[in-house]
Coordinates of C-alpha atoms and ligand atoms in Angstrom, one line a residue:
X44 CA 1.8 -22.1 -5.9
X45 CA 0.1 -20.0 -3.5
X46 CA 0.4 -20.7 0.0
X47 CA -2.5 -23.3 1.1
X48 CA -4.9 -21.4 3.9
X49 CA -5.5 -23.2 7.1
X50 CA -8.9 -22.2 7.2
X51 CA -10.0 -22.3 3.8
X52 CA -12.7 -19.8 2.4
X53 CA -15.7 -21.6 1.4
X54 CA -18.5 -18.9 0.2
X55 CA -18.4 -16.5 -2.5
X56 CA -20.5 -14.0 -3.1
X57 CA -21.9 -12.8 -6.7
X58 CA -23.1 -9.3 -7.6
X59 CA -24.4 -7.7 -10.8
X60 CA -26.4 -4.3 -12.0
X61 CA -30.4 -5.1 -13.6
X62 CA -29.6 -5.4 -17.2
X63 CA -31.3 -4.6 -20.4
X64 CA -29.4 -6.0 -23.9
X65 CA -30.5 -5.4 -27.4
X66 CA -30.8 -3.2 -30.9
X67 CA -32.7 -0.4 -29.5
X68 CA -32.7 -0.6 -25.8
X69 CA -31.3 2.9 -24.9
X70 CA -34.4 4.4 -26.5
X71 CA -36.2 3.1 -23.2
X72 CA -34.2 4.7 -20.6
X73 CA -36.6 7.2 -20.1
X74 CA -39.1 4.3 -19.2
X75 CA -36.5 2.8 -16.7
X76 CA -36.0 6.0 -15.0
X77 CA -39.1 7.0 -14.2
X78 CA -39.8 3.8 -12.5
X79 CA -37.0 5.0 -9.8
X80 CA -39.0 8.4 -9.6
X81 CA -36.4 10.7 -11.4
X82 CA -37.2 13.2 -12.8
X83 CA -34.1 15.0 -13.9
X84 CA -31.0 13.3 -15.1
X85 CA -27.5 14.0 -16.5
X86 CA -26.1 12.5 -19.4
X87 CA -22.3 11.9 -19.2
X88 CA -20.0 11.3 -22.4
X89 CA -16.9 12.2 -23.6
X90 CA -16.6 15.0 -27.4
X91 CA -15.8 11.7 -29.5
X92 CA -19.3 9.8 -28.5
X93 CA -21.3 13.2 -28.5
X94 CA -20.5 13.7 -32.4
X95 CA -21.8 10.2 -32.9
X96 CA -25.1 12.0 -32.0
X97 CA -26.0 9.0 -29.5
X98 CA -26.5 11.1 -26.0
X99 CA -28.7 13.4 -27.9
X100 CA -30.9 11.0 -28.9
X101 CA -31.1 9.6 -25.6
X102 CA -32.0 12.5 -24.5
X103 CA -34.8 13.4 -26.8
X104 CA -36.1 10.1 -25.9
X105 CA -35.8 10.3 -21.9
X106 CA -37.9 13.9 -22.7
X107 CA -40.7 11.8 -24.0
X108 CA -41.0 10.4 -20.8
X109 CA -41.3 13.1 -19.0
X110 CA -37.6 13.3 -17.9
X111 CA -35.7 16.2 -17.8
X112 CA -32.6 15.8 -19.5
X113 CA -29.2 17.2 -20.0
X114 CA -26.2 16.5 -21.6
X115 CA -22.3 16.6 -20.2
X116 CA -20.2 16.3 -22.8
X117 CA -17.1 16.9 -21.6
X118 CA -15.2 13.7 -20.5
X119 CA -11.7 13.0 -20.6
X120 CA -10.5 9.8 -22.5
X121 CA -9.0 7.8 -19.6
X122 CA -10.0 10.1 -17.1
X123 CA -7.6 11.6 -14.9
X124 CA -7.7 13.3 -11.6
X125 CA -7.8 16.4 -12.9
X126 CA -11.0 15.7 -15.4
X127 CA -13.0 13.6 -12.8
X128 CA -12.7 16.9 -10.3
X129 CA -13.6 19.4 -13.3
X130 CA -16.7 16.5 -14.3
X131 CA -17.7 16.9 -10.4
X132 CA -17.7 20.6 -10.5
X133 CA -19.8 20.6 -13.2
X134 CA -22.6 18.0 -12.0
X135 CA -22.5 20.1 -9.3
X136 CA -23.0 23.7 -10.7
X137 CA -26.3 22.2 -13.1
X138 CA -27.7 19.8 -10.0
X139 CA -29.1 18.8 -8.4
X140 CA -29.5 15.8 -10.3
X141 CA -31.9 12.5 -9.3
X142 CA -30.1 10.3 -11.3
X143 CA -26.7 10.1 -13.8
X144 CA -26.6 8.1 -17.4
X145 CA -23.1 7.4 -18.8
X146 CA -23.1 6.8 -22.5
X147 CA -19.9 5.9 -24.0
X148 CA -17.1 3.8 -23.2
X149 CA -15.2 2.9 -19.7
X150 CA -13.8 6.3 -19.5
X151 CA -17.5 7.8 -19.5
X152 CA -18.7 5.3 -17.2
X153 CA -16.0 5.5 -15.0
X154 CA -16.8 9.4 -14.6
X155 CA -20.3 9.1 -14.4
X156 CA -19.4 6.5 -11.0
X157 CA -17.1 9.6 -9.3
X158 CA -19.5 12.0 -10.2
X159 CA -22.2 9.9 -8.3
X160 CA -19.8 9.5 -5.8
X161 CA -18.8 12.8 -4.7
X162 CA -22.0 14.8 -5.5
X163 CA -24.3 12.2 -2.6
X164 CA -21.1 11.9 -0.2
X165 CA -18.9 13.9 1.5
X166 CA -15.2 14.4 1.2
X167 CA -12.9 15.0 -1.9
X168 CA -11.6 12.7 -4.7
X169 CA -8.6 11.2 -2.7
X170 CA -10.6 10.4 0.2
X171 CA -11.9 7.5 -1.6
X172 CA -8.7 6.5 -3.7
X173 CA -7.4 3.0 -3.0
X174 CA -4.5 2.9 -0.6
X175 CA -1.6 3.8 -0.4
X176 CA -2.5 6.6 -3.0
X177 CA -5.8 7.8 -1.1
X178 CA -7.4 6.7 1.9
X179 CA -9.8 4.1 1.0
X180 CA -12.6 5.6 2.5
X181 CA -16.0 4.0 1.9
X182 CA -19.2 6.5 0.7
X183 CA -20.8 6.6 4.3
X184 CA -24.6 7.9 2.2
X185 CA -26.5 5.5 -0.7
X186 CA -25.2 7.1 -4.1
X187 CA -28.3 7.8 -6.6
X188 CA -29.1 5.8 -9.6
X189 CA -26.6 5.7 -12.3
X190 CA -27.8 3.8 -15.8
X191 CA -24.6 2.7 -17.3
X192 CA -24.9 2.5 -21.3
X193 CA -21.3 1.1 -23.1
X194 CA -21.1 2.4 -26.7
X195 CA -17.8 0.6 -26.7
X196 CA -17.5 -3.2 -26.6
X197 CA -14.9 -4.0 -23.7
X198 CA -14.6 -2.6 -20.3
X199 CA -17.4 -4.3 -18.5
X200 CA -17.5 -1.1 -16.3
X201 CA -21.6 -1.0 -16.7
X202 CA -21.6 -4.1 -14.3
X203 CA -17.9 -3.3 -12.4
X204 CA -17.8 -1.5 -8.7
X205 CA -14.7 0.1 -10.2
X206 CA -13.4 3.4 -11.6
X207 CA -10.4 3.7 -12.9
X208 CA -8.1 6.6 -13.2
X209 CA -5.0 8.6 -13.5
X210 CA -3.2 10.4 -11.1
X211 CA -1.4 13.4 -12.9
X212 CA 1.3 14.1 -10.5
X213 CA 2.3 10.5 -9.4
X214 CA 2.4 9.3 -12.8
X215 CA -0.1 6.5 -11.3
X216 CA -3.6 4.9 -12.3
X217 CA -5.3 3.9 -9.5
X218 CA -8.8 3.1 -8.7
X219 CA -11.9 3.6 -6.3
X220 CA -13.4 0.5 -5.3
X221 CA -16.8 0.4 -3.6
X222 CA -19.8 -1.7 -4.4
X223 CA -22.1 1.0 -4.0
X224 CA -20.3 2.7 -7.4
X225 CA -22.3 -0.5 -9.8
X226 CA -24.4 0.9 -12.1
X227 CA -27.9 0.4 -10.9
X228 CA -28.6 -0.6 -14.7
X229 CA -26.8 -1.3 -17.6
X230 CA -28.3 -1.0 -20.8
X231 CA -26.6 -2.6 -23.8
X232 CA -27.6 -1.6 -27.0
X233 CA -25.4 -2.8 -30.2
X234 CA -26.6 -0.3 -32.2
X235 CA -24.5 2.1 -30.4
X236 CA -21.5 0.3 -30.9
X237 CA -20.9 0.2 -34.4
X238 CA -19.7 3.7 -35.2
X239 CA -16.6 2.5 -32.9
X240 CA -13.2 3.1 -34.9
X241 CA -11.6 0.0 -35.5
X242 CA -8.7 0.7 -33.5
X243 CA -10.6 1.2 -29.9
X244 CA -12.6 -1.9 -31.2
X245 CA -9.1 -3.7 -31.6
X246 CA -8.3 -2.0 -28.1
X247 CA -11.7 -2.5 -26.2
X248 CA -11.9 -6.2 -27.8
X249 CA -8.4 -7.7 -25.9
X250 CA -9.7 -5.7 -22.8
X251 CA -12.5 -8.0 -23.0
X252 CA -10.3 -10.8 -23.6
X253 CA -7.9 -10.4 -20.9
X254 CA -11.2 -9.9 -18.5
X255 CA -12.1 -13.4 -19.2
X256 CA -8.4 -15.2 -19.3
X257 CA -7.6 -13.5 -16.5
X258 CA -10.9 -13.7 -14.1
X259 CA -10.6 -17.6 -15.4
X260 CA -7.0 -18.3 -14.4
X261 CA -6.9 -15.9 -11.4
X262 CA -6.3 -17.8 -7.6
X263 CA -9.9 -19.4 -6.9
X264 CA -11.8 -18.3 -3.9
X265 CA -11.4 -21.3 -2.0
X266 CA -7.4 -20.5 -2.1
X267 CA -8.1 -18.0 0.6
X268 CA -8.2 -17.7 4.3
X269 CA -11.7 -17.7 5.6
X270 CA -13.2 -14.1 5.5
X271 CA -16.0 -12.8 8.0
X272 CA -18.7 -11.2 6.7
X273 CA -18.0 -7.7 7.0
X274 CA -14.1 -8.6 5.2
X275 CA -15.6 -9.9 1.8
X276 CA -14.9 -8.1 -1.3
X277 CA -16.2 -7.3 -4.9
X278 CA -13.6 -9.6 -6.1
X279 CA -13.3 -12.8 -4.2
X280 CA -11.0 -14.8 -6.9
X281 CA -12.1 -17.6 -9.1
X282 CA -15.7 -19.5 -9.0
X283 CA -18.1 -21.5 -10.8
X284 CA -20.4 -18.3 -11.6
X285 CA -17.6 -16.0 -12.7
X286 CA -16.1 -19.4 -15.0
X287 CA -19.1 -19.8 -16.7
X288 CA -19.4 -15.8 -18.1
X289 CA -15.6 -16.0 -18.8
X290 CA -16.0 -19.5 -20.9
X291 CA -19.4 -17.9 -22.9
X292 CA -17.6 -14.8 -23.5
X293 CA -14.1 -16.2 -25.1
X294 CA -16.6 -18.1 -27.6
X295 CA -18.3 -15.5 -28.5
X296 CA -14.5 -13.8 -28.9
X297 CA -13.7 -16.8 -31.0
X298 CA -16.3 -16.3 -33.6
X299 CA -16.6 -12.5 -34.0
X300 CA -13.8 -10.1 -32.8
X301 CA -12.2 -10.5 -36.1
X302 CA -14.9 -9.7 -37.9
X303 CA -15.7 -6.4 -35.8
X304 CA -12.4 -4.7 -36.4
X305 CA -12.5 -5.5 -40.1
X306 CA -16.1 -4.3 -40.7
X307 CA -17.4 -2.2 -38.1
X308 CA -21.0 -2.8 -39.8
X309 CA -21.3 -6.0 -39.2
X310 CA -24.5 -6.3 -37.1
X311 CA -23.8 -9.8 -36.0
X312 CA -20.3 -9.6 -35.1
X313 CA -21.0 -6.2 -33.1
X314 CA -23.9 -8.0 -31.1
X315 CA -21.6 -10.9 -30.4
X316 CA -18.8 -8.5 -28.9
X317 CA -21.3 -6.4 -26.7
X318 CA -22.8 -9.7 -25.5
X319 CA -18.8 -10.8 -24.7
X320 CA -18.0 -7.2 -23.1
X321 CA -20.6 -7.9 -20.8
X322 CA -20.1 -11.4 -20.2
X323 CA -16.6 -11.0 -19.3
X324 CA -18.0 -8.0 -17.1
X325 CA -20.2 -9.9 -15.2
X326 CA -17.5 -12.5 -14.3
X327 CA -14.3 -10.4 -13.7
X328 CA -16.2 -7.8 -11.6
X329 CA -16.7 -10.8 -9.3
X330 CA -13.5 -12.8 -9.7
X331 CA -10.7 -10.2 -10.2
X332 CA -8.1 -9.7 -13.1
X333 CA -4.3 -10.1 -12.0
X334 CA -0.4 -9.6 -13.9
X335 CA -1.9 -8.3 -17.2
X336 CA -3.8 -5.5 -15.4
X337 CA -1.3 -4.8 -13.2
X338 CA 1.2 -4.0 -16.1
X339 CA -1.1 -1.9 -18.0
X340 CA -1.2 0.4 -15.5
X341 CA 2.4 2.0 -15.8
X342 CA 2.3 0.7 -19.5
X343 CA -0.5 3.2 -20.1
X344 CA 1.0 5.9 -17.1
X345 CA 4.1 6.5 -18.2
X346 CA 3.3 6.9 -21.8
X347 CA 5.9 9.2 -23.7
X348 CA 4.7 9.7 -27.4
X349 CA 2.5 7.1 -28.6
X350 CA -0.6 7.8 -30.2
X351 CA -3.1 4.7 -31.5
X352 CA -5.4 5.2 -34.1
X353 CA -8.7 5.6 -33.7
X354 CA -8.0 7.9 -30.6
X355 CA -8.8 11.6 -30.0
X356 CA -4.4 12.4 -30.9
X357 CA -4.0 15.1 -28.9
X358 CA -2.3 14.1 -26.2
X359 CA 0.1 10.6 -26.2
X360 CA -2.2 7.6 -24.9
X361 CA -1.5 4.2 -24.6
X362 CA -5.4 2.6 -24.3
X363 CA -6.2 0.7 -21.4
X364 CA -7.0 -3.0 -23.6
X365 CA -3.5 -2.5 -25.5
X366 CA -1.5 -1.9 -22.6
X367 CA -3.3 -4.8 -21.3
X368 CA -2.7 -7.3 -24.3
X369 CA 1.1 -6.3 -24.5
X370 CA 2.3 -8.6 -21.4
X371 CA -1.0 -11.0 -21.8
X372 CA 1.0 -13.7 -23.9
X373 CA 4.1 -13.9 -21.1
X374 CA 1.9 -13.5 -18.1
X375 CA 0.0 -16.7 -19.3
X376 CA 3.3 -18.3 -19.8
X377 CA 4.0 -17.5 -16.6
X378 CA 1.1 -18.7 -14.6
X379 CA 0.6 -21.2 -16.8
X380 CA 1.9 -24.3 -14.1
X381 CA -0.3 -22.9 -11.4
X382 CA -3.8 -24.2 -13.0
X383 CA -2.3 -26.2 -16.5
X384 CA -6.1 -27.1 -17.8
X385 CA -7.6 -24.0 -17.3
X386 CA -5.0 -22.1 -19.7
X387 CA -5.0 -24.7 -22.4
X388 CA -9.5 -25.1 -22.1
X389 CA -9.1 -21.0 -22.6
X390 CA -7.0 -21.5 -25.4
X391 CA -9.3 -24.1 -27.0
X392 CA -12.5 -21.7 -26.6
X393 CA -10.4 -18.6 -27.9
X394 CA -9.2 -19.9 -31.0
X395 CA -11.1 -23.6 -31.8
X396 CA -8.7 -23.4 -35.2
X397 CA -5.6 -23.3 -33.7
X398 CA -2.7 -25.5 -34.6
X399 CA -2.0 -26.1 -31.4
X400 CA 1.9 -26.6 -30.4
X401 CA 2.9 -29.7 -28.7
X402 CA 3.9 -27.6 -25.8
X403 CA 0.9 -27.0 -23.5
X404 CA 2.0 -24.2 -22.0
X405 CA 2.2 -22.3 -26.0
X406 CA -1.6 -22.9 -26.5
X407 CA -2.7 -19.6 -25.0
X408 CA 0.3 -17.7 -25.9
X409 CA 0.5 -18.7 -29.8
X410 CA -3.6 -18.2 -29.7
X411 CA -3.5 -15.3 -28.0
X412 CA -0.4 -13.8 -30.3
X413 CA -2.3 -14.9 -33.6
X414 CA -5.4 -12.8 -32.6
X415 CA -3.3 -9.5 -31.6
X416 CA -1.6 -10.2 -34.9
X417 CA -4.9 -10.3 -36.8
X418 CA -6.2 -7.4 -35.3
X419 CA -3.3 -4.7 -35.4
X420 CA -2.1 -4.7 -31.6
X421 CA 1.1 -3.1 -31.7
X422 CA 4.3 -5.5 -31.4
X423 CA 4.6 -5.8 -27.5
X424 CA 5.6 -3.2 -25.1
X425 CA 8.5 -2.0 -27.4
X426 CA 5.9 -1.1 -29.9
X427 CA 4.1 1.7 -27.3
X428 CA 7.9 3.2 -27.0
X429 CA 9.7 1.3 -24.2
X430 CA 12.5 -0.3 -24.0
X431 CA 14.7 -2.4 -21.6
X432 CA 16.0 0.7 -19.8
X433 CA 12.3 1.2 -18.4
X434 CA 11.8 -1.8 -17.1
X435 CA 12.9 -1.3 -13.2
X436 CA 10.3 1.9 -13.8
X437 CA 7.5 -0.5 -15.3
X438 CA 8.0 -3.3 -12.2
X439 CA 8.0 -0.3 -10.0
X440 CA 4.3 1.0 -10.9
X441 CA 3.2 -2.6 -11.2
X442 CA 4.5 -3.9 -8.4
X443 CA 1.9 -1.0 -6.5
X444 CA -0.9 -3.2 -7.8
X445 CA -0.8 -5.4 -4.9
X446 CA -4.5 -5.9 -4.8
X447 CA -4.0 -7.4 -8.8
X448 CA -1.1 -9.0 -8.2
X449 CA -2.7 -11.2 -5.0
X450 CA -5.2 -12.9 -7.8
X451 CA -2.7 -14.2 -9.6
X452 CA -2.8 -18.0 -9.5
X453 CA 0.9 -18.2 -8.2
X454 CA 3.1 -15.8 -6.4
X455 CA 4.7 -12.7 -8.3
X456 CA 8.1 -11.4 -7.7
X457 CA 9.2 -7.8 -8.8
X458 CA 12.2 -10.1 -10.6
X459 CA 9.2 -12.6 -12.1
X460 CA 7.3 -9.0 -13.5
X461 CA 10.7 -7.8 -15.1
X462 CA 11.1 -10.8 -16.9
X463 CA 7.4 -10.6 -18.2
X464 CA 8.3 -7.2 -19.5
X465 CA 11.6 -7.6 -20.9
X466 CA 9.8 -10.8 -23.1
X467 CA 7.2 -8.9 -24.1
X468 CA 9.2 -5.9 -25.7
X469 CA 8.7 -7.0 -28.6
X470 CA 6.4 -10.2 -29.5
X471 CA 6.8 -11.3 -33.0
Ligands
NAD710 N1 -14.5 0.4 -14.4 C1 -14.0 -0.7 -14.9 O1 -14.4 -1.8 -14.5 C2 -13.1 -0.6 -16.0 C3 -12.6 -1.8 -16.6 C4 -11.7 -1.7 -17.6 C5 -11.3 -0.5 -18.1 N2 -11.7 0.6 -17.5 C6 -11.3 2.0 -17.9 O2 -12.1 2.3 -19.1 C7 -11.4 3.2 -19.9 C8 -11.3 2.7 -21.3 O3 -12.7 2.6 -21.8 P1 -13.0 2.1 -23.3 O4 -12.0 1.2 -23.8 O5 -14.4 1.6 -23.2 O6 -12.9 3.4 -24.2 P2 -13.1 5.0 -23.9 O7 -14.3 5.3 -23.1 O8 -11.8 5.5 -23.4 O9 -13.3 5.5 -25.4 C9 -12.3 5.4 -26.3 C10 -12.5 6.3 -27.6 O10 -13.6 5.7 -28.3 C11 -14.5 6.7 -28.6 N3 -15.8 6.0 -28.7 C12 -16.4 5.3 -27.8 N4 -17.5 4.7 -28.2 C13 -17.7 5.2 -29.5 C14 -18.7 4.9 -30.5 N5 -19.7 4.1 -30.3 N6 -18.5 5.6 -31.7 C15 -17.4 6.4 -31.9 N7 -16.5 6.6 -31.0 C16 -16.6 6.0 -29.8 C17 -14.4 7.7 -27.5 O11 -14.8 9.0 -27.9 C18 -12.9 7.7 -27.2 O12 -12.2 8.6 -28.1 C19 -10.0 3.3 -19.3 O13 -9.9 4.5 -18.5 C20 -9.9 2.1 -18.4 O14 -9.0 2.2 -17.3 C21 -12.6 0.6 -16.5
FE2_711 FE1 -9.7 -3.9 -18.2

């Protein structure tokens, strides 16, 4: 168990972007904008959503409201250091811009929140990286609005303070952490989401999932020293608010993930999963995620050859909800004894038909393996092209996640993360 503060925390603190959900709200951006007073904007996407034809239509829309708008379409799936500098560069030679609107997945969005970033504030991309990789330094200036629209159904990163990305040269993933990078709006719009492939809606879905077990079982806020107000943080461990998106979004999981990946034209199933995407959104982005993240980032940084369907193929990618998934069914084994009744209540929502084993402790593994089963997730860490030998390397880059690794509901070793991984090479 995690040590027991003297002075226990007792506030936490709950933030989220305005929100508009439903079939056909991204053809009212324009509206929304102009009620900030913009009057130009740039569109942000990556080649794979732009032939869906979605940002243009946005577009033409924002036009009819008087906006001026242009499209970006060149985003880098899991961006990279590299792709978020070339993205600033070119915000910067077609500015200057009053607002930004990503459309596409985490990776767009993610983009879109550097881009707003460095075009209103000083300094260069590491300046702001979390430490140790970069200096952790907060935007001193207000950033402009950013309208975040997912057109995948998983990050959360429309509602998150996050962006997440790679660092070529250190083989890392890292992040930038700031509140002022939330979306000022997110607009959800499930009409958008069902020309997803069915492997990033396999991929995007256990994202999703491992937001809401995760934020649910991380170490609750009250497990903390006291904080003063100028110390809080975006994500300040387990509470009631955050519990209550994470319990709503693993039913909606229950009844429709399934269904999504087999028929990607299922209306009803697609609504369900946006609504679950941004559930699970609004309660990790204020609790926290812990071991699960922490091993997808060297999972997905060290990748060698693997390439998932449903992905651009050119270059080897493991996608950031499969390298999530592949140590999600040990980690909960492992933190299991830290908070017994919230694992086996998570299990129960996840997957109401389970033959459940007399074990407690197998309730949210054996659900959680029956889904990834049912849904094509490759068979554990061994499956992505790993093996045993990589271990040390894998505890290495996930024993940098410190920040994770403090949420989890009970102390992590680098000894306790090697034997998650070496359980989870291969899972069934
Ligand atoms: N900021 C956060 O809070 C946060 C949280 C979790 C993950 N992330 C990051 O988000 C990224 C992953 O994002 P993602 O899983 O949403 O996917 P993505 O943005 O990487 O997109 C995956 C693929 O799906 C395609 N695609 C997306 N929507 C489509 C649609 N409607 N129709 C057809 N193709 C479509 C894209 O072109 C791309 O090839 C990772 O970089 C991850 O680290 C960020
Ligand atoms: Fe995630």
């Amino acid at each position: 168990m995690a040590a027991v503060p003297s002075d226990p925390e007792s506030v936490f603190t709950y933030g989220a972007p305005q929100l508009k959900f439903g079939p056909g709200a991204s053809g009212e951006i324009g509206f929304d904008l102009a009620q900030y007073g913009v009057r130009r904007a740039l569109i942000v996407t990556d080649p794979g959503v732009a032939a869906t034809g979605a940002p243009e239509r946005i577009a033409d829309r924002m036009k009819k409201y008087g906006i001026d708008a242009e499209v970006f379409d060149g985003v880098h799936v899991e961006p990279t250091d590299a792709s978020l500098r070339h993205a600033v560069d070119r915000a910067r030679e077609s500015g200057p811009w009053d607002a930004y609107v990503a459309v596409g997945g985490g990776s767009s969005i993610d983009t879109a929140k550097a881009i707003n970033l460095l075009t209103t504030n000083d300094g260069e991309l590491t300046d702001y990286l979390n430490p140790p990789i970069g200096a952790g330094r907060a935007p001193a200036r207000p950033l402009l609005p950013l309208v975040a629209v997912p057109t995948t159904t998983g990050t959360g990163a429309e509602s998150t303070t996050v962006c997440v990305l790679d660092v070529l040269d250190l083989k890392v993933k890292t992040g930038i952490s700031h509140p002022r990078l939330r979306p000022t709006l997110a607009v959800v719009d499930p009409d958008l989401t069902v020309t997803q492939p069915a492997g990033v809606t396999a991929s995007a879905g256990m994202d999703i999932v491992c937001h809401a077990l995760e934020s649910y079982t991380a170490r609750p806020y009250t497990s903390y020293e006291r904080k003063a107000p100028e110390q809080r943080v975006p994500y300040c461990g387990a509470n009631p608010v955050a519990d209550m998106w994470s319990e709503r979004a693993l039913a909606l999981i229950a009844g429709s993930f399934r269904a999504a990946v087999r028929d990607g034209s299922d209306a009803r199933a697609r609504a369900d999963m946006a609504l679950a995407a941004t559930f699970a959104g609004l309660g990790f982005g204020n609790a926290g995620v812990h071991i699960p993240h922490a091993g997808a980032y060297p999972i997905a940084g060290r990748v060698r050859d693997f390439r998932p369907d449903g992905y651009p193929g050119e270059e080897p990618l493991v996608p950031h909800g499969m390298a999530v998934a592949l140590t999600a069914p040990e980690a909960f084994r492992f933190t299991f004894e830290a908070c017994p009744e919230r694992h086996t209540r998570a299990a129960a929502l996840l997957d109401p038909a389970l033959d459940r084993p007399d074990d407690p402790a197998e309730h949210l593994p054996t659900a959680l393996l029956r889904l990834m089963r049912d849904i094509g997730m490759p068979d554990g860490v061994g499956g992505v092209g790993y093996t045993d030998a990589d271990v040390p390397d894998l505890v290495d880059g996930a024993m940098k996640q410190r920040r994770l690794l403090e949420m989890a509901p009970r102390p992590v070793t680098g000894e306790d993360l090697a034997g998650v991984f070496h359980r989870s090479m291969t899972l069934w």
